[in-house]
Coordinates of C-alpha atoms and ligand atoms in Angstrom, one line a residue:
X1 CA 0.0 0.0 0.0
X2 CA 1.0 3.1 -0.7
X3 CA 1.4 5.7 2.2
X4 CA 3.0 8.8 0.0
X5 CA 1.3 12.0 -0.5
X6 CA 1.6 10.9 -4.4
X7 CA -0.9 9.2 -5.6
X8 CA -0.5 6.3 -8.6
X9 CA -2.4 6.1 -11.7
X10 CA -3.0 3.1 -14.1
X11 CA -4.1 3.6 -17.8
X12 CA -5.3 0.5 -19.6
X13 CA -6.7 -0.1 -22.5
X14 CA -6.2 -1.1 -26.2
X15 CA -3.7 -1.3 -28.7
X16 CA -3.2 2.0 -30.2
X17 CA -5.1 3.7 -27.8
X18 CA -3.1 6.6 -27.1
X19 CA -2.6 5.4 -23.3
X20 CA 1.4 5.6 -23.8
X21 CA 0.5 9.2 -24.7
X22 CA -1.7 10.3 -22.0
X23 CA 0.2 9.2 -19.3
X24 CA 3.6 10.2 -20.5
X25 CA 1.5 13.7 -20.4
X26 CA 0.3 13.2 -17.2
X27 CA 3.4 12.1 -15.4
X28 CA 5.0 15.4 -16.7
X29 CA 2.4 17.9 -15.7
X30 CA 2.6 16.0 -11.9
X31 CA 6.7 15.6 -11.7
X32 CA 5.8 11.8 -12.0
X33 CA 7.3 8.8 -13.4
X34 CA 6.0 7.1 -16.3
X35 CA 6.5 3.5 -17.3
X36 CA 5.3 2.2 -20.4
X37 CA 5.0 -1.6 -19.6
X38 CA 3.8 -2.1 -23.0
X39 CA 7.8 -1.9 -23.6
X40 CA 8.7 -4.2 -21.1
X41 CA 6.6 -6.7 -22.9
X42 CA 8.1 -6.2 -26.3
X43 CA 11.5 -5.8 -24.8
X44 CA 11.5 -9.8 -23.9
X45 CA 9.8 -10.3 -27.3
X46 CA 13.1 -9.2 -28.7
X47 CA 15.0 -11.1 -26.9
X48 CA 12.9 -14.5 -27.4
X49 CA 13.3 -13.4 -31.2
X50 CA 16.8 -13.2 -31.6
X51 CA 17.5 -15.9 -29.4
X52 CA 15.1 -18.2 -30.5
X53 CA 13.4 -19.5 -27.2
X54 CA 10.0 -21.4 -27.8
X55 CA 8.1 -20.2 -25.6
X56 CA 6.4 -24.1 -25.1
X57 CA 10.1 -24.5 -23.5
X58 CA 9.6 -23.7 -19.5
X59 CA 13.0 -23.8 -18.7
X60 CA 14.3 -21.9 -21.5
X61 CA 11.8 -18.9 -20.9
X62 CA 12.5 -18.9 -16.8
X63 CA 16.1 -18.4 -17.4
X64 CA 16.1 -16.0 -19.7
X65 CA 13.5 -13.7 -17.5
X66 CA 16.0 -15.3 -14.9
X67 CA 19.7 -14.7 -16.0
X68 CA 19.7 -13.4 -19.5
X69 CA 17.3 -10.5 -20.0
X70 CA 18.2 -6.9 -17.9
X71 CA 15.3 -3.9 -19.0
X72 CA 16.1 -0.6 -18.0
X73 CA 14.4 2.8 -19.5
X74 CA 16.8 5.7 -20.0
X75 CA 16.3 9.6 -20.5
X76 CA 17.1 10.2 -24.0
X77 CA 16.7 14.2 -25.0
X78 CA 14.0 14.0 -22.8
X79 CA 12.6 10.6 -24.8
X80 CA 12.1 7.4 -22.8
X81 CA 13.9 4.8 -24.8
X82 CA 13.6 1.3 -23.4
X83 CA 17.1 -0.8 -23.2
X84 CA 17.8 -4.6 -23.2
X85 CA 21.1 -5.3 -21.9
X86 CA 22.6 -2.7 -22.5
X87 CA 21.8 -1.7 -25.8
X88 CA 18.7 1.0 -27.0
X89 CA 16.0 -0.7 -28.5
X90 CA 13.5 1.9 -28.7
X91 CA 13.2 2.0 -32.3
X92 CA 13.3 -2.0 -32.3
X93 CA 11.0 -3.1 -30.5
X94 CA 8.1 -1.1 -32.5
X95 CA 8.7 -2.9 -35.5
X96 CA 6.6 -5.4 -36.9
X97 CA 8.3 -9.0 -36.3
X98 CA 8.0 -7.3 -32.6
X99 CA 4.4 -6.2 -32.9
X100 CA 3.5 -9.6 -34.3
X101 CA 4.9 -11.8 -31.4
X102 CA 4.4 -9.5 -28.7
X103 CA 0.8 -10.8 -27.6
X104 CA 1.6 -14.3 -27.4
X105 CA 4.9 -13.7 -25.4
X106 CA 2.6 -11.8 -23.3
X107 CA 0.2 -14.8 -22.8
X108 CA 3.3 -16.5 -20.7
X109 CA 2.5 -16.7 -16.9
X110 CA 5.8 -16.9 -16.4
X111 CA 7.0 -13.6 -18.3
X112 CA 3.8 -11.9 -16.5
X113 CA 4.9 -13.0 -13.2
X114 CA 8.8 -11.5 -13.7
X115 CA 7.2 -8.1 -15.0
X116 CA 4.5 -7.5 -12.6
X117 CA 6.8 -8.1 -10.0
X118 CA 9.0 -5.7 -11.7
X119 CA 6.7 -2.7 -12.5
X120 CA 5.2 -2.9 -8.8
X121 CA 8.9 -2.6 -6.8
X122 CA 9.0 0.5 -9.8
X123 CA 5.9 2.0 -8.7
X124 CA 6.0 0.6 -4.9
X125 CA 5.9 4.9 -3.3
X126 CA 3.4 5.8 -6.1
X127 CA 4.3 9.4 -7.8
X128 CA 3.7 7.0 -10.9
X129 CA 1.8 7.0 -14.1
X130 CA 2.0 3.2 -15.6
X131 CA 0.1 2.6 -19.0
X132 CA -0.7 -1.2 -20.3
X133 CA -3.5 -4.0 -20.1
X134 CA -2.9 -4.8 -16.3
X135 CA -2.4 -2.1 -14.9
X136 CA -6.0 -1.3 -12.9
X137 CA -6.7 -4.8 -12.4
X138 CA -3.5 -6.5 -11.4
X139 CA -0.4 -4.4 -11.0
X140 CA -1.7 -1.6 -8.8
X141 CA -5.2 -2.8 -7.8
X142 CA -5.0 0.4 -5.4
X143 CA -4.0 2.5 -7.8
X144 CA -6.1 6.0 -6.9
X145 CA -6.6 6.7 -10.5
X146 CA -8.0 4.3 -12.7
X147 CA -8.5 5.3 -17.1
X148 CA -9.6 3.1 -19.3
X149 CA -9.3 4.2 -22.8
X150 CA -11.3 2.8 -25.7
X151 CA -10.9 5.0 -29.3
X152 CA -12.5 3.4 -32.8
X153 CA -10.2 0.9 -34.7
X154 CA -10.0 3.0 -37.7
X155 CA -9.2 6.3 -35.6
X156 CA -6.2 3.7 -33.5
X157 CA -5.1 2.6 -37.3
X158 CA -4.6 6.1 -38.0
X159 CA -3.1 6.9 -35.2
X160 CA -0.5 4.3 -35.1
X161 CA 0.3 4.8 -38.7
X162 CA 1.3 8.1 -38.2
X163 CA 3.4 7.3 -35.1
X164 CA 5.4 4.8 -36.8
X165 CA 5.7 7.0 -40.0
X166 CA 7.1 9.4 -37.8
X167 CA 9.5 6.9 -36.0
X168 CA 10.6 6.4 -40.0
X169 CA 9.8 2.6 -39.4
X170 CA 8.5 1.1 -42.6
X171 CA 8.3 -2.3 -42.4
X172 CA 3.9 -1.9 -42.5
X173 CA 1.2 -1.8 -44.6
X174 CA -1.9 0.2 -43.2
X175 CA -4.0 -3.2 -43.1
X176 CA -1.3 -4.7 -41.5
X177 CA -1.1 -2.6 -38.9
X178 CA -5.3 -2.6 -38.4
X179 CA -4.8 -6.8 -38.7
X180 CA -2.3 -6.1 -36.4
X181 CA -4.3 -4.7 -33.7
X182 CA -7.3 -6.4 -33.8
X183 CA -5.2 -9.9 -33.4
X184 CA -3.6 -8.5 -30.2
X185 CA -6.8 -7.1 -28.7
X186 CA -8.2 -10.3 -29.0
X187 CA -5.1 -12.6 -27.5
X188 CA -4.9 -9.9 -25.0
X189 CA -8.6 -10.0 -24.2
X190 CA -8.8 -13.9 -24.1
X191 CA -6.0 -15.2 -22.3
X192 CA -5.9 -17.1 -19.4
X193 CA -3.4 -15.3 -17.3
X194 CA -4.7 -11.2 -16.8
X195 CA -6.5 -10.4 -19.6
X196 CA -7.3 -7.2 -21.0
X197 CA -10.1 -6.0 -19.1
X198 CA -11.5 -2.8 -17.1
X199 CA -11.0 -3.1 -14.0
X200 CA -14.5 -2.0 -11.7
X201 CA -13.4 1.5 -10.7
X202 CA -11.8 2.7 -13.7
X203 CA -13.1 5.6 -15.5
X204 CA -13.8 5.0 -19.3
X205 CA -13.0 7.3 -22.0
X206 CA -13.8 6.9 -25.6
X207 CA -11.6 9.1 -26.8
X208 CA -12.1 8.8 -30.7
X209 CA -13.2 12.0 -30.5
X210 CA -11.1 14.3 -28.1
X211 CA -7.4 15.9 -28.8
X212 CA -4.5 14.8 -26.7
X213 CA -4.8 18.3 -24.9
X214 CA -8.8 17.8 -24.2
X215 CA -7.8 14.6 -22.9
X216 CA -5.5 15.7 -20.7
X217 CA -7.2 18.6 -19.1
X218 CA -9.9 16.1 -18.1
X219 CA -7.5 13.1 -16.2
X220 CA -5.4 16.4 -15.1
X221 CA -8.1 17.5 -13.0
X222 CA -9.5 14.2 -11.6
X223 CA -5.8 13.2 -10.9
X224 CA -5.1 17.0 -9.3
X225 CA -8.2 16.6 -6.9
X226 CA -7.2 12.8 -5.7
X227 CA -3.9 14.2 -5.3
X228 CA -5.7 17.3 -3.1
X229 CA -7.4 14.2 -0.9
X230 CA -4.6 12.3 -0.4
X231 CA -3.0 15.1 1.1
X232 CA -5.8 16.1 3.2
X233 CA -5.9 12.7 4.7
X234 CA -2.5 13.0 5.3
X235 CA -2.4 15.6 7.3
X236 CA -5.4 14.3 9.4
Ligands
LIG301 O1 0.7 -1.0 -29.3 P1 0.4 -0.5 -28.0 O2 1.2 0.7 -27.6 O3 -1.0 -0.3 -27.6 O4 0.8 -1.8 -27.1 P2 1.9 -1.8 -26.0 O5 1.4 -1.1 -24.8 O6 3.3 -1.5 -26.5 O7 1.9 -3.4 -25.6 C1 2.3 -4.4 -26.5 C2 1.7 -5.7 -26.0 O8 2.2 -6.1 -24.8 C3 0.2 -5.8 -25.8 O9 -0.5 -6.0 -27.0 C4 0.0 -6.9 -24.8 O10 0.1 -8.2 -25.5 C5 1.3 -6.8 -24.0 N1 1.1 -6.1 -22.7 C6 0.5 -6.8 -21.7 O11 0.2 -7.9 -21.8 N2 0.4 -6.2 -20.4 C7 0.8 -4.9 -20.2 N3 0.7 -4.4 -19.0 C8 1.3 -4.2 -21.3 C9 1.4 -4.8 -22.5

Protein backbone atom coordinates (compact mmCIF):
# COMPACT_ATOMS: atom_id res chain seq x y z
CA UNK A 1 0.00 0.00 0.00
CA UNK A 2 1.04 3.14 -0.66
CA UNK A 3 1.37 5.75 2.18
CA UNK A 4 3.01 8.81 -0.01
CA UNK A 5 1.30 11.97 -0.50
CA UNK A 6 1.58 10.95 -4.36
CA UNK A 7 -0.92 9.16 -5.60
CA UNK A 8 -0.49 6.27 -8.61
CA UNK A 9 -2.38 6.11 -11.74
CA UNK A 10 -3.03 3.12 -14.14
CA UNK A 11 -4.10 3.64 -17.78
CA UNK A 12 -5.28 0.49 -19.58
CA UNK A 13 -6.75 -0.07 -22.47
CA UNK A 14 -6.21 -1.08 -26.24
CA UNK A 15 -3.65 -1.30 -28.68
CA UNK A 16 -3.16 2.04 -30.17
CA UNK A 17 -5.10 3.68 -27.79
CA UNK A 18 -3.13 6.58 -27.05
CA UNK A 19 -2.59 5.38 -23.26
CA UNK A 20 1.40 5.63 -23.76
CA UNK A 21 0.55 9.24 -24.66
CA UNK A 22 -1.69 10.29 -22.04
CA UNK A 23 0.15 9.21 -19.26
CA UNK A 24 3.57 10.15 -20.47
CA UNK A 25 1.55 13.72 -20.37
CA UNK A 26 0.28 13.15 -17.17
CA UNK A 27 3.39 12.12 -15.43
CA UNK A 28 5.01 15.39 -16.68
CA UNK A 29 2.38 17.86 -15.68
CA UNK A 30 2.55 15.97 -11.89
CA UNK A 31 6.69 15.56 -11.68
CA UNK A 32 5.76 11.79 -11.97
CA UNK A 33 7.32 8.78 -13.43
CA UNK A 34 6.02 7.15 -16.26
CA UNK A 35 6.51 3.54 -17.33
CA UNK A 36 5.29 2.24 -20.40
CA UNK A 37 4.97 -1.63 -19.55
CA UNK A 38 3.78 -2.06 -22.97
CA UNK A 39 7.75 -1.88 -23.63
CA UNK A 40 8.74 -4.23 -21.11
CA UNK A 41 6.60 -6.74 -22.92
CA UNK A 42 8.07 -6.15 -26.34
CA UNK A 43 11.54 -5.76 -24.85
CA UNK A 44 11.53 -9.80 -23.94
CA UNK A 45 9.79 -10.28 -27.25
CA UNK A 46 13.08 -9.18 -28.72
CA UNK A 47 15.01 -11.07 -26.90
CA UNK A 48 12.86 -14.46 -27.42
CA UNK A 49 13.27 -13.41 -31.19
CA UNK A 50 16.79 -13.19 -31.60
CA UNK A 51 17.54 -15.93 -29.37
CA UNK A 52 15.14 -18.21 -30.50
CA UNK A 53 13.40 -19.47 -27.22
CA UNK A 54 10.04 -21.37 -27.78
CA UNK A 55 8.12 -20.21 -25.56
CA UNK A 56 6.39 -24.14 -25.07
CA UNK A 57 10.15 -24.46 -23.47
CA UNK A 58 9.63 -23.71 -19.48
CA UNK A 59 13.04 -23.81 -18.71
CA UNK A 60 14.26 -21.85 -21.47
CA UNK A 61 11.83 -18.89 -20.90
CA UNK A 62 12.53 -18.91 -16.85
CA UNK A 63 16.06 -18.43 -17.38
CA UNK A 64 16.08 -16.04 -19.73
CA UNK A 65 13.54 -13.75 -17.47
CA UNK A 66 16.02 -15.25 -14.88
CA UNK A 67 19.70 -14.69 -15.99
CA UNK A 68 19.67 -13.44 -19.45
CA UNK A 69 17.25 -10.47 -20.01
CA UNK A 70 18.22 -6.89 -17.94
CA UNK A 71 15.34 -3.85 -19.04
CA UNK A 72 16.13 -0.65 -17.95
CA UNK A 73 14.38 2.75 -19.54
CA UNK A 74 16.84 5.66 -19.98
CA UNK A 75 16.27 9.65 -20.45
CA UNK A 76 17.12 10.21 -24.04
CA UNK A 77 16.70 14.18 -25.04
CA UNK A 78 14.04 14.05 -22.79
CA UNK A 79 12.64 10.59 -24.85
CA UNK A 80 12.09 7.36 -22.77
CA UNK A 81 13.91 4.82 -24.83
CA UNK A 82 13.56 1.34 -23.39
CA UNK A 83 17.06 -0.81 -23.15
CA UNK A 84 17.78 -4.60 -23.19
CA UNK A 85 21.13 -5.34 -21.90
CA UNK A 86 22.62 -2.67 -22.55
CA UNK A 87 21.76 -1.65 -25.80
CA UNK A 88 18.69 1.03 -26.97
CA UNK A 89 15.96 -0.74 -28.54
CA UNK A 90 13.45 1.92 -28.66
CA UNK A 91 13.18 1.96 -32.30
CA UNK A 92 13.31 -1.97 -32.34
CA UNK A 93 11.00 -3.15 -30.50
CA UNK A 94 8.12 -1.07 -32.49
CA UNK A 95 8.72 -2.93 -35.47
CA UNK A 96 6.64 -5.40 -36.91
CA UNK A 97 8.26 -9.00 -36.30
CA UNK A 98 7.98 -7.34 -32.64
CA UNK A 99 4.39 -6.18 -32.92
CA UNK A 100 3.50 -9.64 -34.28
CA UNK A 101 4.86 -11.77 -31.40
CA UNK A 102 4.43 -9.45 -28.71
CA UNK A 103 0.79 -10.81 -27.56
CA UNK A 104 1.63 -14.28 -27.42
CA UNK A 105 4.89 -13.75 -25.40
CA UNK A 106 2.63 -11.76 -23.31
CA UNK A 107 0.24 -14.80 -22.75
CA UNK A 108 3.27 -16.55 -20.74
CA UNK A 109 2.49 -16.73 -16.87
CA UNK A 110 5.83 -16.87 -16.38
CA UNK A 111 6.99 -13.60 -18.25
CA UNK A 112 3.81 -11.86 -16.49
CA UNK A 113 4.87 -12.96 -13.15
CA UNK A 114 8.82 -11.48 -13.71
CA UNK A 115 7.21 -8.06 -15.04
CA UNK A 116 4.55 -7.49 -12.56
CA UNK A 117 6.84 -8.07 -10.01
CA UNK A 118 9.00 -5.72 -11.71
CA UNK A 119 6.73 -2.68 -12.52
CA UNK A 120 5.17 -2.85 -8.85
CA UNK A 121 8.94 -2.59 -6.80
CA UNK A 122 8.96 0.45 -9.76
CA UNK A 123 5.88 2.00 -8.68
CA UNK A 124 6.01 0.61 -4.86
CA UNK A 125 5.89 4.87 -3.35
CA UNK A 126 3.37 5.81 -6.12
CA UNK A 127 4.29 9.40 -7.83
CA UNK A 128 3.71 7.02 -10.86
CA UNK A 129 1.84 7.05 -14.10
CA UNK A 130 1.97 3.22 -15.59
CA UNK A 131 0.09 2.59 -19.05
CA UNK A 132 -0.71 -1.25 -20.30
CA UNK A 133 -3.54 -4.03 -20.07
CA UNK A 134 -2.95 -4.81 -16.27
CA UNK A 135 -2.36 -2.06 -14.86
CA UNK A 136 -5.96 -1.30 -12.93
CA UNK A 137 -6.74 -4.83 -12.44
CA UNK A 138 -3.45 -6.54 -11.45
CA UNK A 139 -0.38 -4.44 -10.97
CA UNK A 140 -1.74 -1.57 -8.85
CA UNK A 141 -5.22 -2.82 -7.76
CA UNK A 142 -4.95 0.36 -5.44
CA UNK A 143 -3.96 2.52 -7.81
CA UNK A 144 -6.13 6.05 -6.93
CA UNK A 145 -6.56 6.68 -10.52
CA UNK A 146 -7.96 4.29 -12.73
CA UNK A 147 -8.45 5.28 -17.12
CA UNK A 148 -9.59 3.13 -19.29
CA UNK A 149 -9.30 4.24 -22.80
CA UNK A 150 -11.30 2.82 -25.72
CA UNK A 151 -10.95 4.97 -29.34
CA UNK A 152 -12.48 3.39 -32.79
CA UNK A 153 -10.23 0.88 -34.72
CA UNK A 154 -9.96 3.01 -37.69
CA UNK A 155 -9.23 6.27 -35.62
CA UNK A 156 -6.22 3.73 -33.48
CA UNK A 157 -5.13 2.62 -37.30
CA UNK A 158 -4.60 6.13 -37.96
CA UNK A 159 -3.08 6.90 -35.24
CA UNK A 160 -0.54 4.25 -35.10
CA UNK A 161 0.28 4.84 -38.73
CA UNK A 162 1.27 8.07 -38.20
CA UNK A 163 3.36 7.33 -35.13
CA UNK A 164 5.42 4.83 -36.75
CA UNK A 165 5.65 7.03 -39.98
CA UNK A 166 7.09 9.36 -37.78
CA UNK A 167 9.47 6.94 -36.02
CA UNK A 168 10.59 6.38 -40.04
CA UNK A 169 9.81 2.56 -39.37
CA UNK A 170 8.48 1.11 -42.58
CA UNK A 171 8.29 -2.34 -42.41
CA UNK A 172 3.92 -1.93 -42.50
CA UNK A 173 1.18 -1.78 -44.58
CA UNK A 174 -1.86 0.15 -43.25
CA UNK A 175 -4.02 -3.20 -43.07
CA UNK A 176 -1.26 -4.74 -41.48
CA UNK A 177 -1.07 -2.57 -38.93
CA UNK A 178 -5.34 -2.57 -38.40
CA UNK A 179 -4.82 -6.79 -38.69
CA UNK A 180 -2.31 -6.11 -36.37
CA UNK A 181 -4.27 -4.65 -33.66
CA UNK A 182 -7.31 -6.42 -33.83
CA UNK A 183 -5.25 -9.91 -33.38
CA UNK A 184 -3.58 -8.52 -30.20
CA UNK A 185 -6.84 -7.12 -28.75
CA UNK A 186 -8.17 -10.29 -29.04
CA UNK A 187 -5.13 -12.60 -27.49
CA UNK A 188 -4.85 -9.93 -24.99
CA UNK A 189 -8.61 -10.04 -24.17
CA UNK A 190 -8.83 -13.87 -24.05
CA UNK A 191 -6.02 -15.17 -22.34
CA UNK A 192 -5.90 -17.08 -19.42
CA UNK A 193 -3.38 -15.28 -17.28
CA UNK A 194 -4.69 -11.20 -16.77
CA UNK A 195 -6.54 -10.38 -19.57
CA UNK A 196 -7.33 -7.15 -20.96
CA UNK A 197 -10.13 -6.02 -19.11
CA UNK A 198 -11.54 -2.78 -17.13
CA UNK A 199 -11.03 -3.07 -13.99
CA UNK A 200 -14.50 -2.00 -11.74
CA UNK A 201 -13.41 1.53 -10.73
CA UNK A 202 -11.84 2.67 -13.67
CA UNK A 203 -13.14 5.60 -15.54
CA UNK A 204 -13.77 4.95 -19.26
CA UNK A 205 -12.96 7.32 -21.98
CA UNK A 206 -13.76 6.93 -25.60
CA UNK A 207 -11.60 9.08 -26.75
CA UNK A 208 -12.05 8.77 -30.70
CA UNK A 209 -13.19 11.96 -30.49
CA UNK A 210 -11.14 14.30 -28.06
CA UNK A 211 -7.41 15.91 -28.84
CA UNK A 212 -4.51 14.85 -26.70
CA UNK A 213 -4.84 18.34 -24.92
CA UNK A 214 -8.76 17.79 -24.23
CA UNK A 215 -7.83 14.56 -22.92
CA UNK A 216 -5.51 15.72 -20.72
CA UNK A 217 -7.19 18.60 -19.11
CA UNK A 218 -9.88 16.11 -18.10
CA UNK A 219 -7.53 13.09 -16.15
CA UNK A 220 -5.36 16.38 -15.07
CA UNK A 221 -8.10 17.49 -12.97
CA UNK A 222 -9.51 14.21 -11.64
CA UNK A 223 -5.77 13.16 -10.89
CA UNK A 224 -5.09 16.96 -9.33
CA UNK A 225 -8.22 16.55 -6.93
CA UNK A 226 -7.21 12.80 -5.72
CA UNK A 227 -3.87 14.22 -5.25
CA UNK A 228 -5.75 17.29 -3.13
CA UNK A 229 -7.41 14.23 -0.93
CA UNK A 230 -4.59 12.26 -0.37
CA UNK A 231 -3.00 15.15 1.11
CA UNK A 232 -5.76 16.15 3.20
CA UNK A 233 -5.90 12.67 4.73
CA UNK A 234 -2.49 13.03 5.26
CA UNK A 235 -2.39 15.61 7.33
CA UNK A 236 -5.41 14.28 9.43
O1 LIG B 1 0.68 -1.02 -29.33
P1 LIG B 1 0.40 -0.53 -27.97
O2 LIG B 1 1.20 0.67 -27.58
O3 LIG B 1 -1.02 -0.32 -27.65
O4 LIG B 1 0.84 -1.76 -27.07
P2 LIG B 1 1.93 -1.84 -25.96
O5 LIG B 1 1.44 -1.07 -24.77
O6 LIG B 1 3.26 -1.52 -26.51
O7 LIG B 1 1.85 -3.39 -25.57
C1 LIG B 1 2.28 -4.40 -26.47
C2 LIG B 1 1.69 -5.72 -26.02
O8 LIG B 1 2.24 -6.08 -24.76
C3 LIG B 1 0.18 -5.77 -25.82
O9 LIG B 1 -0.52 -6.03 -27.01
C4 LIG B 1 0.03 -6.91 -24.82
O10 LIG B 1 0.08 -8.16 -25.46
C5 LIG B 1 1.30 -6.78 -23.98
N1 LIG B 1 1.08 -6.10 -22.71
C6 LIG B 1 0.53 -6.79 -21.65
O11 LIG B 1 0.16 -7.94 -21.81
N2 LIG B 1 0.40 -6.21 -20.44
C7 LIG B 1 0.78 -4.95 -20.23
N3 LIG B 1 0.67 -4.41 -19.01
C8 LIG B 1 1.33 -4.19 -21.30
C9 LIG B 1 1.45 -4.79 -22.54
Amino acid sequence: MNTSKKITIAVDGFAACGKSTLAKALAKELNYAYVDSGAMYRAVTLYFLDNNIDLDDKEAVQKALDEQIYIEFRNIDGNNHTFLNGIDVEEEIRSFRVSDFVSPVATVSAVRRTLVKIQQAIGKNGGIAMDGRDIGTVVFKDAELKLFLTASIEERTNRRLQELQSKNIQDFTAEAVAENLKTRDHIDSTRADSPLMQAEDAIEIDNSLLTPEEQLAYTLELAKDLIAEKKKQATV
